[in-house]
Short mmCIF file of C-alpha atoms and ligand atoms in Angstrom, two decimals:
data_model
loop_
_atom_site.label_atom_id
_atom_site.label_comp_id
_atom_site.label_asym_id
_atom_site.label_seq_id
_atom_site.Cartn_x
_atom_site.Cartn_y
_atom_site.Cartn_z
CA UNK S 1074 -130.46 68.10 -89.08
CA UNK S 1075 -128.84 70.80 -91.27
CA UNK S 1076 -130.64 73.39 -89.27
CA UNK S 1077 -129.33 71.89 -86.03
CA UNK S 1078 -125.74 71.96 -87.28
CA UNK S 1079 -126.20 75.59 -88.19
CA UNK S 1080 -127.57 76.33 -84.80
CA UNK S 1081 -124.55 74.69 -83.15
CA UNK S 1082 -122.23 76.78 -85.30
CA UNK S 1083 -124.02 79.91 -84.11
CA UNK S 1084 -123.58 78.82 -80.47
CA UNK S 1085 -119.89 78.16 -81.12
CA UNK S 1086 -119.40 81.73 -82.20
CA UNK S 1087 -121.33 82.99 -79.24
CA UNK S 1088 -119.16 80.89 -76.90
CA UNK S 1089 -115.97 82.10 -78.50
CA UNK S 1090 -117.04 85.72 -78.09
CA UNK S 1091 -118.15 85.28 -74.45
CA UNK S 1092 -116.25 87.41 -71.95
CA UNK S 1093 -116.50 87.28 -68.16
CA UNK S 1094 -115.08 89.84 -65.76
CA UNK S 1095 -116.49 88.43 -62.54
CA UNK S 1096 -117.04 85.02 -60.92
CA UNK S 1097 -120.78 85.65 -61.29
CA UNK S 1098 -120.48 85.92 -65.06
CA UNK S 1099 -118.47 82.68 -65.19
CA UNK S 1100 -121.20 80.96 -63.25
CA UNK S 1101 -123.81 82.37 -65.62
CA UNK S 1102 -121.86 80.89 -68.53
CA UNK S 1103 -121.74 77.49 -66.85
CA UNK S 1104 -125.47 77.47 -66.17
CA UNK S 1105 -126.35 78.65 -69.68
CA UNK S 1106 -124.24 76.08 -71.57
CA UNK S 1107 -123.37 73.26 -69.16
CA UNK S 1108 -126.20 73.34 -66.63
CA UNK S 1109 -128.80 70.57 -66.40
CA UNK S 1110 -131.19 72.77 -68.37
CA UNK S 1111 -128.40 74.24 -70.47
CA UNK S 1112 -127.80 74.35 -74.21
CA UNK S 1113 -125.48 71.32 -74.43
CA UNK S 1114 -128.06 69.10 -72.71
CA UNK S 1115 -130.83 70.50 -74.92
CA UNK S 1116 -128.95 69.69 -78.13
CA UNK S 1117 -128.23 66.18 -76.84
CA UNK S 1118 -131.99 65.81 -76.48
CA UNK S 1119 -132.33 66.52 -80.21
CA UNK S 1120 -130.30 63.40 -80.99
CA UNK S 1121 -133.43 61.26 -81.10
CA UNK S 1122 -134.82 63.32 -84.02
CA UNK S 1123 -131.71 62.70 -86.12
CA UNK S 1124 -132.09 59.87 -88.68
CA UNK S 1125 -130.15 56.76 -87.69
CA UNK S 1126 -127.65 56.85 -90.54
CA UNK S 1127 -126.56 60.38 -89.58
CA UNK S 1128 -126.43 59.86 -85.82
CA UNK S 1129 -122.69 59.19 -85.85
CA UNK S 1130 -121.87 62.32 -87.86
CA UNK S 1131 -124.10 64.45 -85.64
CA UNK S 1132 -122.66 62.88 -82.54
CA UNK S 1133 -119.23 64.11 -83.56
CA UNK S 1134 -120.41 67.67 -84.17
CA UNK S 1135 -122.12 67.68 -80.83
CA UNK S 1136 -119.14 66.25 -79.00
CA UNK S 1137 -116.86 68.82 -80.59
CA UNK S 1138 -119.13 71.58 -79.44
CA UNK S 1139 -119.23 70.20 -75.92
CA UNK S 1140 -115.42 70.12 -75.74
CA UNK S 1141 -115.23 73.71 -76.96
CA UNK S 1142 -117.70 74.85 -74.31
CA UNK S 1143 -115.88 72.99 -71.55
CA UNK S 1144 -112.50 74.37 -72.59
CA UNK S 1145 -113.95 77.86 -72.68
CA UNK S 1146 -115.39 77.38 -69.21
CA UNK S 1147 -111.99 76.33 -67.84
CA UNK S 1148 -110.32 79.36 -69.43
CA UNK S 1149 -112.92 81.72 -68.01
CA UNK S 1150 -112.46 80.23 -64.56
CA UNK S 1151 -108.70 80.56 -64.71
CA UNK S 1152 -108.77 84.14 -65.97
CA UNK S 1153 -111.12 85.03 -63.23
CA UNK S 1154 -108.92 83.52 -60.55
CA UNK S 1155 -106.07 85.58 -61.99
CA UNK S 1156 -108.24 88.63 -61.79
CA UNK S 1157 -108.75 87.99 -58.08
CA UNK S 1158 -105.05 87.57 -57.48
CA UNK S 1159 -104.28 90.81 -59.21
CA UNK S 1160 -106.92 92.46 -57.01
CA UNK S 1161 -105.22 91.23 -53.92
CA UNK S 1162 -102.04 92.89 -55.10
CA UNK S 1163 -103.75 96.12 -54.12
CA UNK S 1164 -103.36 95.18 -50.43
CA UNK S 1165 -100.39 96.89 -48.84
CA UNK S 1166 -98.84 94.14 -46.72
CA UNK S 1167 -96.43 96.57 -45.12
CA UNK S 1168 -99.22 98.33 -43.21
CA UNK S 1169 -99.42 97.48 -39.48
CA UNK S 1170 -102.02 94.81 -38.62
CA UNK S 1171 -105.10 95.23 -36.46
CA UNK S 1172 -103.87 94.88 -32.89
CA UNK S 1173 -105.52 92.18 -30.75
CA UNK S 1174 -104.95 93.30 -27.16
CA UNK S 1175 -103.95 90.55 -24.76
CA UNK S 1176 -106.11 90.56 -21.64
CA UNK S 1177 -104.93 90.05 -18.09
CA UNK S 1178 -106.56 88.19 -15.25
CA UNK S 1179 -108.46 90.19 -12.67
CA UNK S 1180 -106.24 90.70 -9.59
CA UNK S 1181 -108.88 89.08 -7.36
CA UNK S 1182 -108.89 86.00 -9.57
CA UNK S 1183 -105.11 85.81 -9.58
CA UNK S 1184 -105.08 85.85 -5.79
CA UNK S 1185 -108.06 83.53 -5.43
CA UNK S 1186 -106.34 81.01 -7.68
CA UNK S 1187 -103.16 81.28 -5.60
CA UNK S 1188 -105.10 80.67 -2.38
CA UNK S 1189 -106.93 77.72 -3.90
CA UNK S 1190 -103.74 76.15 -5.23
CA UNK S 1191 -102.03 76.36 -1.82
CA UNK S 1192 -104.90 74.57 -0.09
CA UNK S 1193 -105.18 72.06 -2.90
CA UNK S 1194 -101.62 71.03 -2.16
CA UNK S 1195 -102.76 70.24 1.37
CA UNK S 1196 -105.49 67.99 0.02
CA UNK S 1197 -108.46 70.39 0.14
CA UNK S 1198 -111.07 70.04 -2.59
CA UNK S 1199 -112.96 73.03 -4.03
CA UNK S 1200 -116.71 73.27 -3.35
CA UNK S 1201 -119.09 75.86 -4.76
CA UNK S 1202 -122.71 76.75 -4.08
CA UNK S 1203 -125.49 79.24 -4.90
CA UNK S 1204 -125.19 82.98 -4.23
CA UNK S 1205 -128.92 83.21 -3.50
CA UNK S 1206 -129.34 81.12 -0.38
CA UNK S 1207 -132.00 80.19 2.10
CA UNK S 1208 -131.90 81.20 5.73
CA UNK S 1209 -131.06 77.70 6.90
CA UNK S 1210 -127.84 77.20 4.94
CA UNK S 1211 -126.60 80.73 5.54
CA UNK S 1212 -127.61 81.14 9.20
CA UNK S 1213 -129.71 78.45 10.86
CA UNK S 1214 -127.43 75.49 10.23
CA UNK S 1215 -124.47 77.64 11.19
CA UNK S 1216 -125.80 77.94 14.73
CA UNK S 1217 -127.37 81.36 14.21
CA UNK S 1218 -131.01 80.90 15.21
CA UNK S 1219 -133.56 83.55 14.26
CA UNK S 1220 -133.31 86.71 16.35
CA UNK S 1221 -129.75 85.80 17.29
CA UNK S 1222 -127.95 89.12 17.75
CA UNK S 1223 -124.92 87.76 15.86
CA UNK S 1224 -126.96 88.00 12.65
CA UNK S 1225 -126.40 91.75 12.90
CA UNK S 1226 -122.67 91.15 12.43
CA UNK S 1227 -123.45 90.56 8.78
CA UNK S 1228 -125.88 93.08 7.33
CA UNK S 1229 -127.91 90.93 5.04
CA UNK S 1230 -129.66 91.62 1.75
CA UNK S 1231 -133.01 89.84 1.85
CA UNK S 1232 -135.08 89.15 -1.23
CA UNK S 1233 -138.43 91.01 -1.22
CA UNK S 1234 -140.33 88.33 -3.09
CA UNK S 1235 -139.44 85.72 -0.51
CA UNK S 1236 -137.83 86.93 2.73
CA UNK S 1237 -136.54 83.47 3.56
CA UNK S 1238 -134.17 83.87 0.65
CA UNK S 1239 -131.14 86.09 0.88
CA UNK S 1240 -127.85 86.86 -0.80
CA UNK S 1241 -125.33 84.73 1.05
CA UNK S 1242 -123.26 86.72 3.51
CA UNK S 1243 -120.45 84.16 3.65
CA UNK S 1244 -119.52 80.96 1.87
CA UNK S 1245 -120.10 79.04 5.12
CA UNK S 1246 -123.39 78.29 3.38
CA UNK S 1247 -121.41 76.13 0.96
CA UNK S 1248 -119.81 74.31 3.88
CA UNK S 1249 -123.33 73.62 5.14
CA UNK S 1250 -124.22 72.12 1.78
CA UNK S 1251 -121.09 69.97 1.85
CA UNK S 1252 -121.85 68.65 5.36
CA UNK S 1253 -125.38 67.93 4.21
CA UNK S 1254 -124.23 65.65 1.41
CA UNK S 1255 -120.85 64.26 2.47
CA UNK S 1256 -119.60 62.20 5.37
CA UNK S 1257 -116.34 62.93 7.23
CA UNK S 1258 -113.48 63.08 6.54
CA UNK S 1259 -114.32 66.39 4.87
CA UNK S 1260 -111.66 68.73 3.58
CA UNK S 1261 -112.98 71.54 1.38
CA UNK S 1262 -112.38 75.16 0.50
CA UNK S 1263 -115.23 77.33 -0.72
CA UNK S 1264 -114.30 80.29 -2.90
CA UNK S 1265 -117.04 82.66 -3.99
CA UNK S 1266 -118.75 86.03 -3.96
CA UNK S 1267 -120.67 87.14 -0.89
CA UNK S 1268 -122.91 90.14 -0.18
CA UNK S 1269 -123.33 92.49 2.75
CA UNK S 1270 -125.37 95.62 3.01
CA UNK S 1271 -122.63 98.12 3.65
CA UNK S 1272 -122.14 101.66 2.46
CA UNK S 1273 -119.62 101.68 -0.32
CA UNK S 1274 -116.30 103.30 0.55
CA UNK S 1275 -112.60 102.65 0.09
CA UNK S 1276 -112.77 100.06 2.89
CA UNK S 1277 -116.18 98.45 2.34
CA UNK S 1278 -118.35 97.29 -0.53
CA UNK S 1279 -121.75 95.67 -0.86
CA UNK S 1280 -120.10 92.52 -2.14
CA UNK S 1281 -116.71 90.91 -1.76
CA UNK S 1282 -115.05 87.54 -2.26
CA UNK S 1283 -114.20 84.88 0.24
CA UNK S 1284 -112.36 81.63 0.51
CA UNK S 1285 -113.62 79.63 3.45
CA UNK S 1286 -112.25 76.25 4.51
CA UNK S 1287 -113.54 73.30 6.48
CA UNK S 1288 -111.75 70.23 7.78
CA UNK S 1289 -113.62 67.54 9.72
CA UNK S 1290 -112.15 64.24 10.81
CA UNK S 1291 -111.33 62.28 13.95
CA UNK S 1292 -108.78 63.98 16.22
CA UNK S 1293 -108.62 67.32 14.41
CA UNK S 1294 -107.26 69.85 16.90
CA UNK S 1295 -106.57 73.54 17.23
CA UNK S 1296 -102.92 72.73 16.56
CA UNK S 1297 -103.94 71.47 13.10
CA UNK S 1298 -105.80 74.71 12.50
CA UNK S 1299 -102.81 76.83 13.46
CA UNK S 1300 -100.32 74.84 11.46
CA UNK S 1301 -102.52 74.77 8.35
CA UNK S 1302 -103.06 78.51 8.40
CA UNK S 1303 -99.42 79.21 9.20
CA UNK S 1304 -98.40 77.10 6.20
CA UNK S 1305 -100.86 79.02 4.05
CA UNK S 1306 -99.52 82.43 5.12
CA UNK S 1307 -95.92 81.43 4.50
CA UNK S 1308 -96.75 80.14 1.03
CA UNK S 1309 -98.75 83.24 0.24
CA UNK S 1310 -96.58 85.98 1.69
CA UNK S 1311 -93.16 84.44 2.28
CA UNK S 1312 -91.26 82.88 5.15
CA UNK S 1313 -90.62 86.13 7.03
CA UNK S 1314 -94.23 86.87 7.78
CA UNK S 1315 -95.28 86.53 11.40
CA UNK S 1316 -98.74 85.46 12.57
CA UNK S 1317 -100.71 85.94 15.74
CA UNK S 1318 -104.07 84.58 16.88
CA UNK S 1319 -106.51 86.66 18.89
CA UNK S 1320 -109.49 85.15 20.68
CA UNK S 1321 -112.72 86.06 18.92
CA UNK S 1322 -116.35 85.07 18.60
CA UNK S 1323 -118.25 83.34 15.80
CA UNK S 1324 -121.49 81.44 16.47
CA UNK S 1325 -120.34 78.51 14.34
CA UNK S 1326 -116.95 77.97 15.96
CA UNK S 1327 -115.82 77.46 19.54
CA UNK S 1328 -113.18 78.46 20.41
CA UNK S 1329 -112.80 81.11 17.74
CA UNK S 1330 -109.81 83.16 16.75
CA UNK S 1331 -108.90 85.91 14.37
CA UNK S 1332 -105.56 85.62 12.70
CA UNK S 1333 -103.32 88.62 12.04
CA UNK S 1334 -100.15 88.77 10.01
CA UNK S 1335 -97.34 91.27 10.42
CA UNK S 1336 -98.01 94.26 8.15
CA UNK S 1337 -96.36 93.77 4.78
CA UNK S 1338 -96.72 97.39 3.80
CA UNK S 1339 -94.71 98.96 6.62
CA UNK S 1340 -92.89 95.85 7.85
CA UNK S 1341 -94.48 96.30 11.28
CA UNK S 1342 -93.45 99.93 11.85
CA UNK S 1343 -97.03 101.18 11.63
CA UNK S 1344 -98.96 102.64 8.66
CA UNK S 1345 -102.49 103.43 7.52
CA UNK S 1346 -103.17 99.87 6.39
CA UNK S 1347 -102.35 98.34 9.78
CA UNK S 1348 -103.80 101.33 11.62
CA UNK S 1349 -100.35 101.84 13.13
CA UNK S 1350 -100.40 98.56 15.00
CA UNK S 1351 -97.97 96.62 12.80
CA UNK S 1352 -100.57 93.83 12.38
CA UNK S 1353 -103.38 93.23 9.90
CA UNK S 1354 -106.28 90.89 10.39
CA UNK S 1355 -106.62 88.47 7.51
CA UNK S 1356 -109.08 85.81 8.58
CA UNK S 1357 -111.51 84.37 11.08
CA UNK S 1358 -111.23 80.80 12.26
CA UNK S 1359 -112.11 78.32 14.97
CA UNK S 1360 -113.08 74.78 15.92
CA UNK S 1361 -116.42 73.85 14.36
CA UNK S 1362 -119.17 74.22 17.00
CA UNK S 1363 -120.64 70.83 18.02
CA UNK S 1364 -124.14 72.18 17.26
CA UNK S 1365 -123.12 72.70 13.64
CA UNK S 1366 -121.85 69.13 13.36
CA UNK S 1367 -124.99 67.74 14.98
CA UNK S 1368 -127.18 69.82 12.61
CA UNK S 1369 -125.86 67.56 9.87
CA UNK S 1370 -125.93 64.31 11.83
CA UNK S 1371 -122.17 64.27 12.35
CA UNK S 1372 -121.35 62.74 15.74
CA UNK S 1373 -119.58 65.51 17.65
CA UNK S 1374 -118.12 63.03 20.15
CA UNK S 1375 -116.34 61.20 17.39
CA UNK S 1376 -115.49 64.02 15.01
CA UNK S 1377 -113.98 67.46 15.43
CA UNK S 1378 -113.09 70.02 12.84
CA UNK S 1379 -111.77 73.47 12.14
CA UNK S 1380 -113.03 76.17 9.83
CA UNK S 1381 -111.70 79.48 8.58
CA UNK S 1382 -112.79 82.25 6.26
CA UNK S 1383 -110.85 85.01 4.56
CA UNK S 1384 -111.62 87.91 2.25
CA UNK S 1385 -109.86 87.73 -1.10
CA UNK S 1386 -109.90 91.55 -1.38
CA UNK S 1387 -107.96 91.89 1.85
CA UNK S 1388 -105.29 89.40 0.77
CA UNK S 1389 -105.04 91.09 -2.64
CA UNK S 1390 -104.76 94.50 -1.01
CA UNK S 1391 -101.80 93.27 1.04
CA UNK S 1392 -100.20 91.47 -1.87
CA UNK S 1393 -100.49 94.33 -4.35
CA UNK S 1394 -100.81 97.28 -1.99
CA UNK S 1395 -104.12 98.42 -3.39
CA UNK S 1396 -105.75 100.71 -0.88
CA UNK S 1397 -109.18 101.38 -2.37
CA UNK S 1398 -111.56 98.43 -2.60
CA UNK S 1399 -113.70 100.15 -5.21
CA UNK S 1400 -110.96 99.78 -7.82
CA UNK S 1401 -111.69 96.05 -8.03
CA UNK S 1402 -115.14 96.58 -9.46
CA UNK S 1403 -114.80 99.75 -11.51
CA UNK S 1404 -113.50 97.90 -14.56
CA UNK S 1405 -110.88 100.52 -15.33
CA UNK S 1406 -108.49 98.83 -17.72
CA UNK S 1407 -105.66 101.15 -16.65
CA UNK S 1408 -105.92 99.56 -13.21
CA UNK S 1409 -106.66 96.00 -14.30
CA UNK S 1410 -103.86 95.65 -16.84
CA UNK S 1411 -101.21 96.22 -14.20
CA UNK S 1412 -101.68 92.70 -12.86
CA UNK S 1413 -99.90 90.17 -14.97
CA UNK S 1414 -99.78 87.13 -12.71
CA UNK S 1415 -100.44 84.05 -14.81
CA UNK S 1416 -102.20 81.83 -12.29
N1 LIG K 1023 -117.97 83.02 8.03
C1 LIG K 1023 -117.15 83.98 8.71
C2 LIG K 1023 -117.36 85.34 8.09
O1 LIG K 1023 -117.77 85.44 6.96
C3 LIG K 1023 -115.70 83.63 8.62
C4 LIG K 1023 -115.37 82.40 9.39
C5 LIG K 1023 -115.44 81.19 8.77
C6 LIG K 1023 -115.02 82.46 10.72
C7 LIG K 1023 -115.14 80.03 9.48
C8 LIG K 1023 -114.73 81.35 11.44
C9 LIG K 1023 -114.79 80.13 10.80
O2 LIG K 1023 -117.14 86.32 8.72
#
């Protein structure tokens, strides 16, 4: 017992002299004295060897020691926290912060979102589909049988591994997938990336973006087509823009028409963009061919529909007067950050 009391006295001195200059040292102190295998616990274990009549006296010595250790631990902790605060005083708060640059939306996405939101207001839903397609959804179902010369209108990338797969050349393939799974009335727009094997230049690229639309119901007429597209153009480019329809040919629509708008760049006087005609073509359209409807079991005597497809790059070019298509995919921040539309 006497020996134990001496031992505790020695520990007391050790504790008093302990100094910590880092959080690690404080933790070491805690483990050494207060841990489950620490000194305080070990001395408590000695209690059973103390004769009964001296247990109370020893208990007090032990308790005292424990309080001293705990108080010391608190002081060490506090001092250390102070140390950290004084460290942080070394930071110069007046220095400029690390800048976090704010990004901007890609111009094609800004314009795509604008197109989508205009058609949404007319009740069109958005439909999306795969970029790697099969021949049927891209061509066959769209009334382009194999060997049909109109397939040459869209130079297609085929996939070596399986030539009946291809990179979709238009998002009409998504319309096919919608007709396959939904019954009329159908009113969808299909935004997405499409691919065509063209030599890259200022006016052509091997991929571009489209928004195509499809409306099928009873009594849908060419007048509905014209009015819908006219509404779209006015919302997109303003009330002063004029439109004209030119007869055209697409295998999946009959009759078909291309729609031009008066050139926004030169106001109709003639410039490079409108090839000095005062008009620029912005989309293809037409009444859905009965064969296409029948391909999906839609009764072409009961239902009619119109479809249209436009290139987002072309609309963006007119909106922002960008005259080189390649800029859209070169990822040059100096170009991209000029577009601050929020949509
Ligand atoms: N799919 C046609 C194209 O990519 C566009 C189009 C869609 C034309 C719908 C008419 C009707 O060229």
